[in-house]
Structures are given as C-alpha cells and as structure tokens.
Short mmCIF file of C-alpha atoms in Angstrom, two decimals:
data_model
loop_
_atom_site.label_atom_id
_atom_site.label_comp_id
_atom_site.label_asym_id
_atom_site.label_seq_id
_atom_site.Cartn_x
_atom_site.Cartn_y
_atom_site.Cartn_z
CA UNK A 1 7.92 2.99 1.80
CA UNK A 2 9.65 5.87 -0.25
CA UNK A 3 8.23 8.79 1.21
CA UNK A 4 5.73 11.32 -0.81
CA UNK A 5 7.85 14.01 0.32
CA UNK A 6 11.33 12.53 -0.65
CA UNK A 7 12.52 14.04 -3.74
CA UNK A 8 11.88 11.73 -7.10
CA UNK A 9 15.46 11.76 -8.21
CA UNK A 10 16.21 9.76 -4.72
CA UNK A 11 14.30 6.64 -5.27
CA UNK A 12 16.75 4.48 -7.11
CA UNK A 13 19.58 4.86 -4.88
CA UNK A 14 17.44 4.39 -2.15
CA UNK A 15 15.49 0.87 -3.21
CA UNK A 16 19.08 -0.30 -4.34
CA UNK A 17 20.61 0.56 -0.60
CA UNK A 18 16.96 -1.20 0.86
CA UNK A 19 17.32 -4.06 -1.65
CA UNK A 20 20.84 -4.61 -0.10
CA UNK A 21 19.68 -4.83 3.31
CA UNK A 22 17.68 -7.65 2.29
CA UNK A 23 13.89 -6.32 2.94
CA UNK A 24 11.23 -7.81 0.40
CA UNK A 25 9.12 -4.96 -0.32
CA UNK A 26 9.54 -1.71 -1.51
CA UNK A 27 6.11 0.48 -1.62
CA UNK A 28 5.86 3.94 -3.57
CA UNK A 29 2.80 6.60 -3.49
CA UNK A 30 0.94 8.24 -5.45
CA UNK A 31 -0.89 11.33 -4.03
CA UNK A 32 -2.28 13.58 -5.82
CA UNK A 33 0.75 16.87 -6.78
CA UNK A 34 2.84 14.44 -5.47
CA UNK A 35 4.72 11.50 -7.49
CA UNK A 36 3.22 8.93 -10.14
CA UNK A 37 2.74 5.68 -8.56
CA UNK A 38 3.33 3.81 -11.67
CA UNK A 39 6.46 6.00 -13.48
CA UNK A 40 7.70 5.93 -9.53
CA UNK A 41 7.33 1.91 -9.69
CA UNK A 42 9.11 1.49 -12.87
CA UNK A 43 11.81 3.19 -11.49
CA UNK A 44 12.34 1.43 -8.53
CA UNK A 45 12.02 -2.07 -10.40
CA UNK A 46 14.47 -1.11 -13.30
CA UNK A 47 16.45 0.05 -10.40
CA UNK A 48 17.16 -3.53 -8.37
CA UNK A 49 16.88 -7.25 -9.44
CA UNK A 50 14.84 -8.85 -6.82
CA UNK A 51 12.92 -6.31 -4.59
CA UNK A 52 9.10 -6.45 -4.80
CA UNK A 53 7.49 -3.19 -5.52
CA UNK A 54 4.31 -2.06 -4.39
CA UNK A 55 2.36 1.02 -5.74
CA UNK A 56 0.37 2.60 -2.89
CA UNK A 57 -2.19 3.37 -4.33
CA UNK A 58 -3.36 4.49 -7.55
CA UNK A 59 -6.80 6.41 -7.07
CA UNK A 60 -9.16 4.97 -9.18
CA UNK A 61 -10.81 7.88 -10.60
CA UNK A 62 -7.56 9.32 -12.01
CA UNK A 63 -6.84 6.10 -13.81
CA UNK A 64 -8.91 5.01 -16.93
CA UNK A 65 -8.84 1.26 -16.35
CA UNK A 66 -7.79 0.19 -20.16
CA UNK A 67 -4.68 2.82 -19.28
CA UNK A 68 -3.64 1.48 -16.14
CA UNK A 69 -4.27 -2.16 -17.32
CA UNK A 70 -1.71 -1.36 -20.02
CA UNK A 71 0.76 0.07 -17.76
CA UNK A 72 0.92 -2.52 -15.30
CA UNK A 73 1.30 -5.20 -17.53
CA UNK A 74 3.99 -3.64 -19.47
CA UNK A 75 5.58 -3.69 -15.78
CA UNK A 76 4.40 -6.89 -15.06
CA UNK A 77 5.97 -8.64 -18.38
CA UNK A 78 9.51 -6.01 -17.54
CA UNK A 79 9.81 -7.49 -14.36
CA UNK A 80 7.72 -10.56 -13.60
CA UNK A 81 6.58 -11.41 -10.15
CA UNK A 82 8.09 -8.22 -8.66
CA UNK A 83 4.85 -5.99 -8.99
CA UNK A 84 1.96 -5.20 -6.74
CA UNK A 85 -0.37 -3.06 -7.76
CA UNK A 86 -2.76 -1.16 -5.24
CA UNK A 87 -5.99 0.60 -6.94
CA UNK A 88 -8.38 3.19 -4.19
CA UNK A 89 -10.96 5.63 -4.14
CA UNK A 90 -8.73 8.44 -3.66
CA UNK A 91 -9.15 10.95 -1.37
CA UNK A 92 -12.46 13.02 -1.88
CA UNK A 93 -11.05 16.37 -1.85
CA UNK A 94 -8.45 15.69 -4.20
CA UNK A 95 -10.59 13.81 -6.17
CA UNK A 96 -13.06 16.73 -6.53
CA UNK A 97 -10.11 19.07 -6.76
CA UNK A 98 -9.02 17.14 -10.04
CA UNK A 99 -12.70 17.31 -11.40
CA UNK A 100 -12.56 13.45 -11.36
CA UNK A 101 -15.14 12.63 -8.21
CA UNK A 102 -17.14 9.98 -9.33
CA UNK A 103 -21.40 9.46 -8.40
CA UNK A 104 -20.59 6.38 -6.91
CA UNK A 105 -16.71 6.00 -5.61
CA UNK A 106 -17.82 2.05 -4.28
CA UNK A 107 -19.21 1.66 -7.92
CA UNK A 108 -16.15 2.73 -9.59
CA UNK A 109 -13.39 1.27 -7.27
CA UNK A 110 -15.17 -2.21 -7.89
CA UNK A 111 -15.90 -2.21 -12.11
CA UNK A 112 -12.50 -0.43 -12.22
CA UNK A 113 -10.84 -3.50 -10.17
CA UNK A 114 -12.81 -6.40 -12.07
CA UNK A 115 -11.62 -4.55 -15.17
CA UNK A 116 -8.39 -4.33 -14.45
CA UNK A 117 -7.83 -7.95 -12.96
CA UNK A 118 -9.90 -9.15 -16.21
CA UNK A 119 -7.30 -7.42 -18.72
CA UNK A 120 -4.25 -8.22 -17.37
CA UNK A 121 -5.74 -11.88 -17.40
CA UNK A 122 -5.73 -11.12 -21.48
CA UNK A 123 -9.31 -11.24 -21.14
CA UNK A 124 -11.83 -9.19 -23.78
CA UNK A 125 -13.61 -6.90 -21.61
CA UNK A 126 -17.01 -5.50 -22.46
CA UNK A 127 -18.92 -3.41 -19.80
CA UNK A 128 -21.19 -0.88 -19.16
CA UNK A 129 -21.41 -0.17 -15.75
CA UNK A 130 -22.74 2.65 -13.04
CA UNK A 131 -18.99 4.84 -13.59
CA UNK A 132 -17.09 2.32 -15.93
CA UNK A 133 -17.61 1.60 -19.96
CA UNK A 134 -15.36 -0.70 -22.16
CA UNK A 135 -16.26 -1.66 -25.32
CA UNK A 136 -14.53 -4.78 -26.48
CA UNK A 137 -10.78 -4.02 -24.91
CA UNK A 138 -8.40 -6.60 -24.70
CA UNK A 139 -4.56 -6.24 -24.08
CA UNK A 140 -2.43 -7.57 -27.01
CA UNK A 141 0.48 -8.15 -24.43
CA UNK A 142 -1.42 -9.36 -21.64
CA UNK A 143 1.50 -10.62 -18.92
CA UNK A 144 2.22 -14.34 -18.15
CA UNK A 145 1.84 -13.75 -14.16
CA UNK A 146 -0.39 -11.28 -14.11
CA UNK A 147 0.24 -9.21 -10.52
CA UNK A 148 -1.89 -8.91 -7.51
CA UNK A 149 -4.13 -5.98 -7.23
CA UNK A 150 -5.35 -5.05 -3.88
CA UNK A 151 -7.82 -2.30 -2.76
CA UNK A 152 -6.56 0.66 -0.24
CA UNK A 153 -9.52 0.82 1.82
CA UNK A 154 -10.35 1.70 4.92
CA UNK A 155 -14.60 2.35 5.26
CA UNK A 156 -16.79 -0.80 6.32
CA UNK A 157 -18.14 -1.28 2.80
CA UNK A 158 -14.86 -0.90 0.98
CA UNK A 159 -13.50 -3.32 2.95
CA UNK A 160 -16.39 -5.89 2.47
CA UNK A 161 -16.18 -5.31 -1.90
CA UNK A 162 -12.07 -5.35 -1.44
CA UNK A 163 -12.86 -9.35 0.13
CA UNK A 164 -15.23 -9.85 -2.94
CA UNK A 165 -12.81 -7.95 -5.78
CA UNK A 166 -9.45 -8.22 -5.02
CA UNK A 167 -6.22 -10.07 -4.24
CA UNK A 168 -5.46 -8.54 -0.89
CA UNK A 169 -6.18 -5.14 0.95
CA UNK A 170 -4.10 -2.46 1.68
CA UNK A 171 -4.90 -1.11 4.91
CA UNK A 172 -3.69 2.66 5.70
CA UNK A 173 -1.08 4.14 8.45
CA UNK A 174 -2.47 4.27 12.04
CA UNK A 175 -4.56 1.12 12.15
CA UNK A 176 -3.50 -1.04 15.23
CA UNK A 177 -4.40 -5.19 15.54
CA UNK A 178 -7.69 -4.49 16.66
CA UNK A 179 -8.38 -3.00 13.59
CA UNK A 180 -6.98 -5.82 11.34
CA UNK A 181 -9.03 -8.56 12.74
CA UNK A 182 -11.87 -6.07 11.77
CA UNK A 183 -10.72 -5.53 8.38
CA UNK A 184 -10.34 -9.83 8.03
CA UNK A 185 -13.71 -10.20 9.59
CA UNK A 186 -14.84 -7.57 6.70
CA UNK A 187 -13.20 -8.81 3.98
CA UNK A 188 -14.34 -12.18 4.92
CA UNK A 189 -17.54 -11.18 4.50
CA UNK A 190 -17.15 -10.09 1.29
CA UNK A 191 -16.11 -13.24 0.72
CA UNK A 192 -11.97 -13.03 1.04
CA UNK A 193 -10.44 -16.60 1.51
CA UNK A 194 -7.39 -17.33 3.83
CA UNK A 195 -5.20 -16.69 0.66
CA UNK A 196 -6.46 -13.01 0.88
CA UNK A 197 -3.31 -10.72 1.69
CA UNK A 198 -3.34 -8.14 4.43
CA UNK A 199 -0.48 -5.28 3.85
CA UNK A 200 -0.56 -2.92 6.14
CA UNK A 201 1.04 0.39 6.51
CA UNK A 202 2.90 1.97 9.57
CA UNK A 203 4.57 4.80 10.68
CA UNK A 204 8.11 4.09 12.18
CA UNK A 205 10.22 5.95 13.96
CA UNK A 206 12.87 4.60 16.15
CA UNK A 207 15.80 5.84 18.71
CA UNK A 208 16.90 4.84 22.34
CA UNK A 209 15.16 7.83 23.70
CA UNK A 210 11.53 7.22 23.77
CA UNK A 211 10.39 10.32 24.30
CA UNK A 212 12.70 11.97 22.15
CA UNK A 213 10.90 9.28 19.30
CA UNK A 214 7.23 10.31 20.61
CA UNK A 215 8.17 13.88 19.67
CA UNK A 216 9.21 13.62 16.76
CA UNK A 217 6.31 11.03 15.47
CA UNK A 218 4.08 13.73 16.99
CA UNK A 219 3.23 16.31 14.15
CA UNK A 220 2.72 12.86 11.72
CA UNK A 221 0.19 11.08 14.26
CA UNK A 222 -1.80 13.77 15.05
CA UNK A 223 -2.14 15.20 11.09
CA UNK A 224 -3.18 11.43 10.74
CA UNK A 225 -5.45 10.91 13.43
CA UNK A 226 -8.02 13.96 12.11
CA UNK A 227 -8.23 12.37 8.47
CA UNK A 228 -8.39 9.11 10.67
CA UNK A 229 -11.22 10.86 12.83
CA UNK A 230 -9.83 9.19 16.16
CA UNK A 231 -7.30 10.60 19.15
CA UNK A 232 -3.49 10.58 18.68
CA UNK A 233 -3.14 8.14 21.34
CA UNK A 234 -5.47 5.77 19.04
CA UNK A 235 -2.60 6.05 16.12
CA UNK A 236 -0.92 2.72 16.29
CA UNK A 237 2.56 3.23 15.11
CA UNK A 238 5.88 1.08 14.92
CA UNK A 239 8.05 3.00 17.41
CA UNK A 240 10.22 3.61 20.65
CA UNK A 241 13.49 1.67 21.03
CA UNK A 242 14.02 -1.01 18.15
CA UNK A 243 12.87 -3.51 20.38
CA UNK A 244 9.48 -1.76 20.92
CA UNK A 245 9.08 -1.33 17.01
CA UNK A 246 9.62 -5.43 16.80
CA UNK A 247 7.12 -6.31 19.00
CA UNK A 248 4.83 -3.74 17.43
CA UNK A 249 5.46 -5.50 13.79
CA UNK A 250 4.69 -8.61 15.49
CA UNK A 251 1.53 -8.09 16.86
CA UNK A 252 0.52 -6.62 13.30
CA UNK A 253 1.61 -10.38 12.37
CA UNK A 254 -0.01 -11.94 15.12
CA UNK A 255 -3.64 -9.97 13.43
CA UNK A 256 -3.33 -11.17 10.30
CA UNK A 257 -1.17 -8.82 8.09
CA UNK A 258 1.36 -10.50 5.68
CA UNK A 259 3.40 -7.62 5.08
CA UNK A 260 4.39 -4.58 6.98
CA UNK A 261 5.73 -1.58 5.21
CA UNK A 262 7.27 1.41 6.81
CA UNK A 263 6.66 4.23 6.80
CA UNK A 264 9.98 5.79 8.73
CA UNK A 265 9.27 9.24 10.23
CA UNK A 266 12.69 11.79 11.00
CA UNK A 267 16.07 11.76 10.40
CA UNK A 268 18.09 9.34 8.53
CA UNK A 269 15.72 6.80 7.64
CA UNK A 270 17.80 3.89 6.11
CA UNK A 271 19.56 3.52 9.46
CA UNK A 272 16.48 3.63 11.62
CA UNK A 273 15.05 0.78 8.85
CA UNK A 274 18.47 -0.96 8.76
CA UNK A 275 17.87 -1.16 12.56
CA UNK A 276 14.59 -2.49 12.81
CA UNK A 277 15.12 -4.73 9.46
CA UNK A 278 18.38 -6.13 11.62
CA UNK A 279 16.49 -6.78 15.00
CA UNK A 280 13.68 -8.51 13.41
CA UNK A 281 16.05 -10.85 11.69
CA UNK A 282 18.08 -12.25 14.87
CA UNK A 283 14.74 -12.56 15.84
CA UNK A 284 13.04 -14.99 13.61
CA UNK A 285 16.44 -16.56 14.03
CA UNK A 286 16.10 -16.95 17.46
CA UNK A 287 12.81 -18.45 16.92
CA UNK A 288 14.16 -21.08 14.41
#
C-alpha cells in the first residue's frame, strides 16, 4: 500500500521501485482530506507497465455512481486488466462531516455497486432506488474487461451484501485468520462462490529486534484497535523478524485471502517490503 500520509508527488517513483521488486499489487487510499483514490490510481498505472493497482476504497457516498463508472473505465480501457476497484461506506464521521451521510449506508453501498458493475458492463442503467437514481445512463466507452469491484467492509451485514454484490471483499487492517473464515462464512451467505476474492489488509513492520518492531507498530495498533473496538493485543499484524511476518502472511493464506497488501509501518519502508517480498519468494521456492 502507498501510505495516506506519504506525500502525493512520491507515488510514481515508489510503484516503479515496488514494480521492480516484482510484487503484483500496488493498493492506494482514499480517505477523506487525504488523496483521491482514483487520480492516485491513474498515477500509479501510467507510472509502471505491469503492476496491478488497487484503489482502497472509494466511499460510496462521495462518488455519484455514473461519475465513478466513467472514471474507472476510462482506467480500465488505459490500462486493461491492471485495475481493481474497491467501493465502501465510508467512514460515518467523515461522511457526515462532508454532508454526504446517506439514510441507509447498506442501501447505497449495494445500488451504488450493482450500478457500477452494470455500467462498466456497457449496460443501460435505469433505477430508482432507496439512495440511488439513474435515468437511462449508459457508458459510450464501456471497457472490454471490465475490472473487479469489491466492497471494503467490515460489519456482519456488509459482509453478507459484499457475497451477494461484488467481485471480492476488501477486508480492513487488524483482522487476523479467525476473522477471515468469518468474513468467507459471511460472504458465503450472501451468496459469494469460491471464485469470490478475499484481499486483505495488514500492517507490517519488520526488524531483527522484536521488541524494538512492537514499539514502533504500537501508536498504529492501538489508534486501530479503538475504531476496531477490540484490545491491541487483538490487532493481527504482519510483524517481528522477516520470518515472523512470513508465517503471518501465510496463515492469512491458509484463511482464505488471495492477496495480502501491506501496509509497512516506520522507517524505510521499501527495504522492510523488499525484505519480506524476498523471504516469501525463497519460500514458495522451497516449497516447489
């Protein structure tokens, strides 16, 4: 993940020095005073050849869905295959903050999903729903491959409508294995098949001092575990020696999650990546 906090003007160099190390996914954010997920994606795309980028996530009562339908498949036809979009509810304070809080945030994540999905298929979209109203849009460059959309969720509910709505779910730092075969149990429910992708996002810090790692992760996991609303010690994290941060990644594998984005916490980040990215390499090689 590019950090929120990482100045704009250091994305491209940085997705072109990740590309390099050979990593398949590079995920931008979009918080609210923050960055724009999708000017933030373009960048990174226009900026390497083969990288997939992920935008993480766009809250859905910012976006107008005919708008962000437009703007992802003008990405989408730029750089084909090579896009993942990621569509939420937003956090509620911001949301409120930004005079965009919706009645019903479950209503609008799901028309504003199906709407988007239905668009970029070059669909004609006519709907009146509980938060959502299209009259009669259709995109005139719809792309060939349109790109996955997945829902950042993390509440019961959400998780159930992102198994009936969407391509995948995106599920949020802090969330260990235990939680992932929850979220696939969920999303199941809602009616997610076994094609159903589960990204997941980490924090990740790593060093040969342990503790020296724990103290630096600690200001991150325990911001995270009140909007999480459980203890620090219950903030899963990829971390420790590079070792330990492997054979956290794997048992977010062993759960279910497809992908595993980082989210590297302290000092020189490409190294502590380039470290982890290395060790889970000779790895799989080991495996065969």
């Amino acid at each position: 993940m590019y950090d929120r906090d990482w100045a704009p003007e250091g994305l491209p160099a940085f997705a072109r020095e990740v590309e390099a190390l050979g990593v398949d996914d590079l995920w931008v954010v979009e918080d609210l005073g923050w960055n724009g997920g999708v000017s933030a994606a373009a960048v990174a795309l226009a900026s390497t050849e083969r990288l997939r980028v992920g935008i993480g996530i766009t809250p859905a009562p910012l976006r107008s869905p005919a708008l962000l339908a437009m703007e992802l498949a003008t990405l989408a036809r730029m750089f084909p295959g090579r896009l993942t979009a990621g569509i939420g509810h937003g956090v509620a304070e911001w949301m409120a903050a930004a005079g965009v809080a919706p009645r019903s945030p479950l209503a609008l994540l799901e028309e504003t999903i199906r709407s988007v999905r239905a668009l970029l298929r070059g669909e004609r979209v006519e709907l009146v729903g509980r938060e959502v109203r299209l009259d009669g849009i259709q995109l005139v460059h719809p792309p060939l491959e349109p790109p996955p959309i997945v829902a950042g969720v993390v509440r019961p509910r959400s998780l159930e409508l992102s198994g009936r709505v969407a391509d995948g779910t995106l599920i949020a730092e802090g969330h260990g294995p235990r939680d992932l075969e929850r979220a696939r149990e969920l999303t199941a429910r809602g009616g997610a098949g076994v094609d159903h992708d589960l990204i997941v996002l980490a924090f990740c810090s790593v060093g040969e001092d342990r503790e020296q790692v724990a103290r630096t992760l600690q200001p991150t996991v325990e911001g995270h575990a009140g909007w999480l609303g459980r203890p620090p010690e219950q903030v899963f994290t990829v971390s420790g020696r590079v070792e330990d941060a492997v054979e956290r990644v794997d048992e977010l594998a062993a759960a279910g999650a497809g992908t595993v984005v980082l989210r590297v916490v302290g000092d020189e980040p490409l190294k502590q990546l380039g470290g982890v990215w290395g060790a889970l390499a000779s790895s799989r090689r080991r495996m065969g």
